[in-house]
Short mmCIF file of C-alpha atoms in Angstrom, two decimals:
data_model
loop_
_atom_site.label_atom_id
_atom_site.label_comp_id
_atom_site.label_asym_id
_atom_site.label_seq_id
_atom_site.Cartn_x
_atom_site.Cartn_y
_atom_site.Cartn_z
CA UNK A 289 38.54 -2.81 38.46
CA UNK A 290 38.10 0.36 37.53
CA UNK A 291 35.71 1.27 34.36
CA UNK A 292 37.40 2.90 31.49
CA UNK A 293 36.15 6.17 29.64
CA UNK A 294 36.37 6.23 25.74
CA UNK A 295 39.27 9.14 26.44
CA UNK A 296 41.27 6.38 27.95
CA UNK A 297 41.04 3.72 25.24
CA UNK A 298 44.23 2.77 23.27
CA UNK A 299 44.24 0.50 20.56
CA UNK A 300 46.62 -2.28 21.72
CA UNK A 301 47.62 -3.13 18.05
CA UNK A 302 50.25 -2.19 15.79
CA UNK A 303 50.19 1.71 14.10
CA UNK A 304 49.89 -0.44 10.63
CA UNK A 305 46.85 -2.23 12.07
CA UNK A 306 45.18 0.49 13.74
CA UNK A 307 45.65 2.39 10.47
CA UNK A 308 44.15 -0.40 8.40
CA UNK A 309 41.07 -0.45 10.87
CA UNK A 310 40.63 3.14 10.71
CA UNK A 311 40.72 3.19 6.92
CA UNK A 312 38.46 0.28 6.38
CA UNK A 313 35.95 2.10 9.23
CA UNK A 314 36.14 5.20 7.04
CA UNK A 315 35.58 3.26 3.88
CA UNK A 316 32.61 1.49 5.44
CA UNK A 317 31.06 4.95 6.97
CA UNK A 318 31.13 6.60 3.69
CA UNK A 319 29.52 4.17 1.85
CA UNK A 320 32.91 2.76 -0.21
CA UNK A 321 33.47 -0.85 1.09
CA UNK A 322 36.67 -2.56 -1.10
CA UNK A 323 36.04 -5.94 0.04
CA UNK A 324 32.76 -6.26 1.85
CA UNK A 325 29.01 -5.66 0.90
CA UNK A 326 29.30 -2.40 3.26
CA UNK A 327 26.87 -3.13 6.25
CA UNK A 328 27.89 -1.50 9.12
CA UNK A 329 29.37 -4.46 11.00
CA UNK A 330 32.21 -5.29 13.18
CA UNK A 331 32.53 -8.30 10.84
CA UNK A 332 32.59 -6.30 8.23
CA UNK A 333 34.71 -4.02 9.36
CA UNK A 334 37.89 -6.96 10.23
CA UNK A 335 36.81 -8.08 7.09
CA UNK A 336 37.74 -4.51 4.96
CA UNK A 337 40.65 -4.40 7.06
CA UNK A 338 41.86 -7.68 6.44
CA UNK A 339 42.68 -8.59 9.99
CA UNK A 340 41.36 -11.37 12.13
CA UNK A 341 38.20 -10.71 14.83
CA UNK A 342 40.67 -11.18 17.65
CA UNK A 343 43.22 -8.58 16.23
CA UNK A 344 40.15 -5.98 15.86
CA UNK A 345 38.59 -6.65 19.63
CA UNK A 346 42.44 -5.14 20.47
CA UNK A 347 41.82 -1.93 18.65
CA UNK A 348 39.73 -0.54 21.50
CA UNK A 349 39.71 3.14 20.82
CA UNK A 350 38.65 2.26 16.97
CA UNK A 351 35.81 0.08 18.31
CA UNK A 352 34.97 2.83 20.72
CA UNK A 353 34.81 5.49 17.82
CA UNK A 354 33.20 2.67 15.44
CA UNK A 355 30.17 2.53 18.13
CA UNK A 356 29.76 6.17 19.30
CA UNK A 357 29.16 6.69 15.30
CA UNK A 358 26.96 3.75 14.83
CA UNK A 359 25.18 5.02 17.88
CA UNK A 360 24.74 9.15 16.91
CA UNK A 361 24.13 7.76 13.00
CA UNK A 362 22.64 4.50 13.33
CA UNK A 363 23.65 1.26 11.32
CA UNK A 364 22.64 2.52 8.03
CA UNK A 365 25.00 3.20 4.87
CA UNK A 366 24.70 6.10 2.78
CA UNK A 367 23.58 3.86 0.04
CA UNK A 368 21.30 2.19 2.38
CA UNK A 369 19.83 5.75 2.86
CA UNK A 370 19.76 6.59 -0.57
CA UNK A 371 17.49 3.37 -1.22
CA UNK A 372 15.69 3.66 1.64
CA UNK A 373 14.91 7.78 0.38
CA UNK A 374 13.73 6.14 -3.30
CA UNK A 375 11.69 3.22 -1.91
CA UNK A 376 9.53 5.84 0.12
CA UNK A 377 9.44 8.50 -2.53
CA UNK A 378 8.69 5.29 -5.18
CA UNK A 379 5.69 4.04 -2.23
CA UNK A 380 4.56 7.78 -2.20
CA UNK A 381 4.06 7.98 -6.14
CA UNK A 382 2.76 4.74 -5.98
CA UNK A 383 -0.17 5.22 -3.23
CA UNK A 384 -0.80 8.45 -5.80
CA UNK A 385 -1.07 6.84 -8.62
CA UNK A 386 -3.16 4.20 -6.82
CA UNK A 387 -5.75 6.84 -5.94
CA UNK A 388 -5.84 8.67 -9.35
CA UNK A 389 -6.59 5.20 -10.76
CA UNK A 390 -9.35 4.23 -8.21
CA UNK A 391 -11.10 7.83 -9.70
CA UNK A 392 -10.51 6.86 -12.99
CA UNK A 393 -12.19 3.32 -12.73
CA UNK A 394 -15.19 4.94 -10.47
CA UNK A 395 -15.38 7.21 -13.72
CA UNK A 396 -15.41 4.77 -16.06
CA UNK A 397 -18.21 2.96 -14.39
CA UNK A 398 -20.42 5.79 -14.34
CA UNK A 399 -19.64 6.51 -18.34
CA UNK A 400 -19.89 3.00 -18.88
CA UNK A 401 -23.34 3.26 -17.28
CA UNK A 402 -24.52 6.33 -19.09
CA UNK A 403 -23.79 4.98 -22.23
CA UNK A 404 -25.71 1.66 -21.95
CA UNK A 405 -28.49 3.92 -20.54
CA UNK A 406 -28.70 5.96 -23.67
CA UNK A 407 -28.36 2.72 -25.95
CA UNK A 408 -31.04 1.45 -24.55
CA UNK A 409 -33.20 4.97 -24.83
CA UNK A 410 -31.88 5.28 -28.39
CA UNK A 411 -33.30 1.48 -29.09
CA UNK A 412 -36.23 2.20 -27.68
CA UNK A 413 -36.49 5.47 -29.39
CA UNK A 414 -35.88 3.21 -32.72
CA UNK A 415 -38.29 0.50 -32.32
CA UNK A 416 -40.81 3.59 -31.44
CA UNK A 417 -40.25 5.29 -34.65
CA UNK A 418 -40.52 2.00 -36.97
CA UNK A 419 -43.65 0.96 -35.23
CA UNK A 420 -44.96 4.41 -36.19
CA UNK A 421 -43.74 4.39 -39.53
CA UNK A 422 -45.52 0.93 -40.21
CA UNK A 423 -48.63 2.80 -39.30
CA UNK A 424 -49.21 5.29 -42.15
CA UNK A 425 -51.54 8.01 -41.57
CA UNK A 426 -52.39 10.29 -44.63
CA UNK A 427 -52.39 14.15 -43.05
CA UNK A 428 -56.04 15.79 -43.53
CA UNK A 429 -55.47 19.51 -45.51
CA UNK A 430 -55.76 22.35 -43.44
CA UNK A 431 -59.00 23.73 -43.01
CA UNK A 432 -59.53 27.53 -43.83
CA UNK A 433 -60.72 30.13 -45.96
CA UNK A 434 -60.61 29.39 -49.36
CA UNK A 435 -58.73 31.49 -52.09
CA UNK A 436 -60.87 33.13 -54.21
CA UNK A 437 -59.69 33.96 -57.60
#
């Protein structure tokens, strides 16, 4: 038995079926499915083309093209790539905002401590003032030369 290369492969299906499979393949690869969820699976390929799995399996050239595309580009659809990029951006923004919140929380705690210390100092000064006001001292008039008239 000899191995077939991709160039030797032929679709063993009708031209109409081959066209349906290729159209379905292009829709899936472009992220425009009509009949499936758009994931890049062979199950979605035959369902999108509205053919049986057995019929799809006889389309050797189309499947070779499908496999080559997935090998080169991965199984991520354009919509999934867009979604993944959005998620990555949101994660980056969330990390930045979390750091900002942590910094603000630290500043808030430091400010709270400073305000509490000032409040206690103020209370101590008020108590000292009240205590000093309760002890009335009459000032002595200053001594010095008397004025002569």
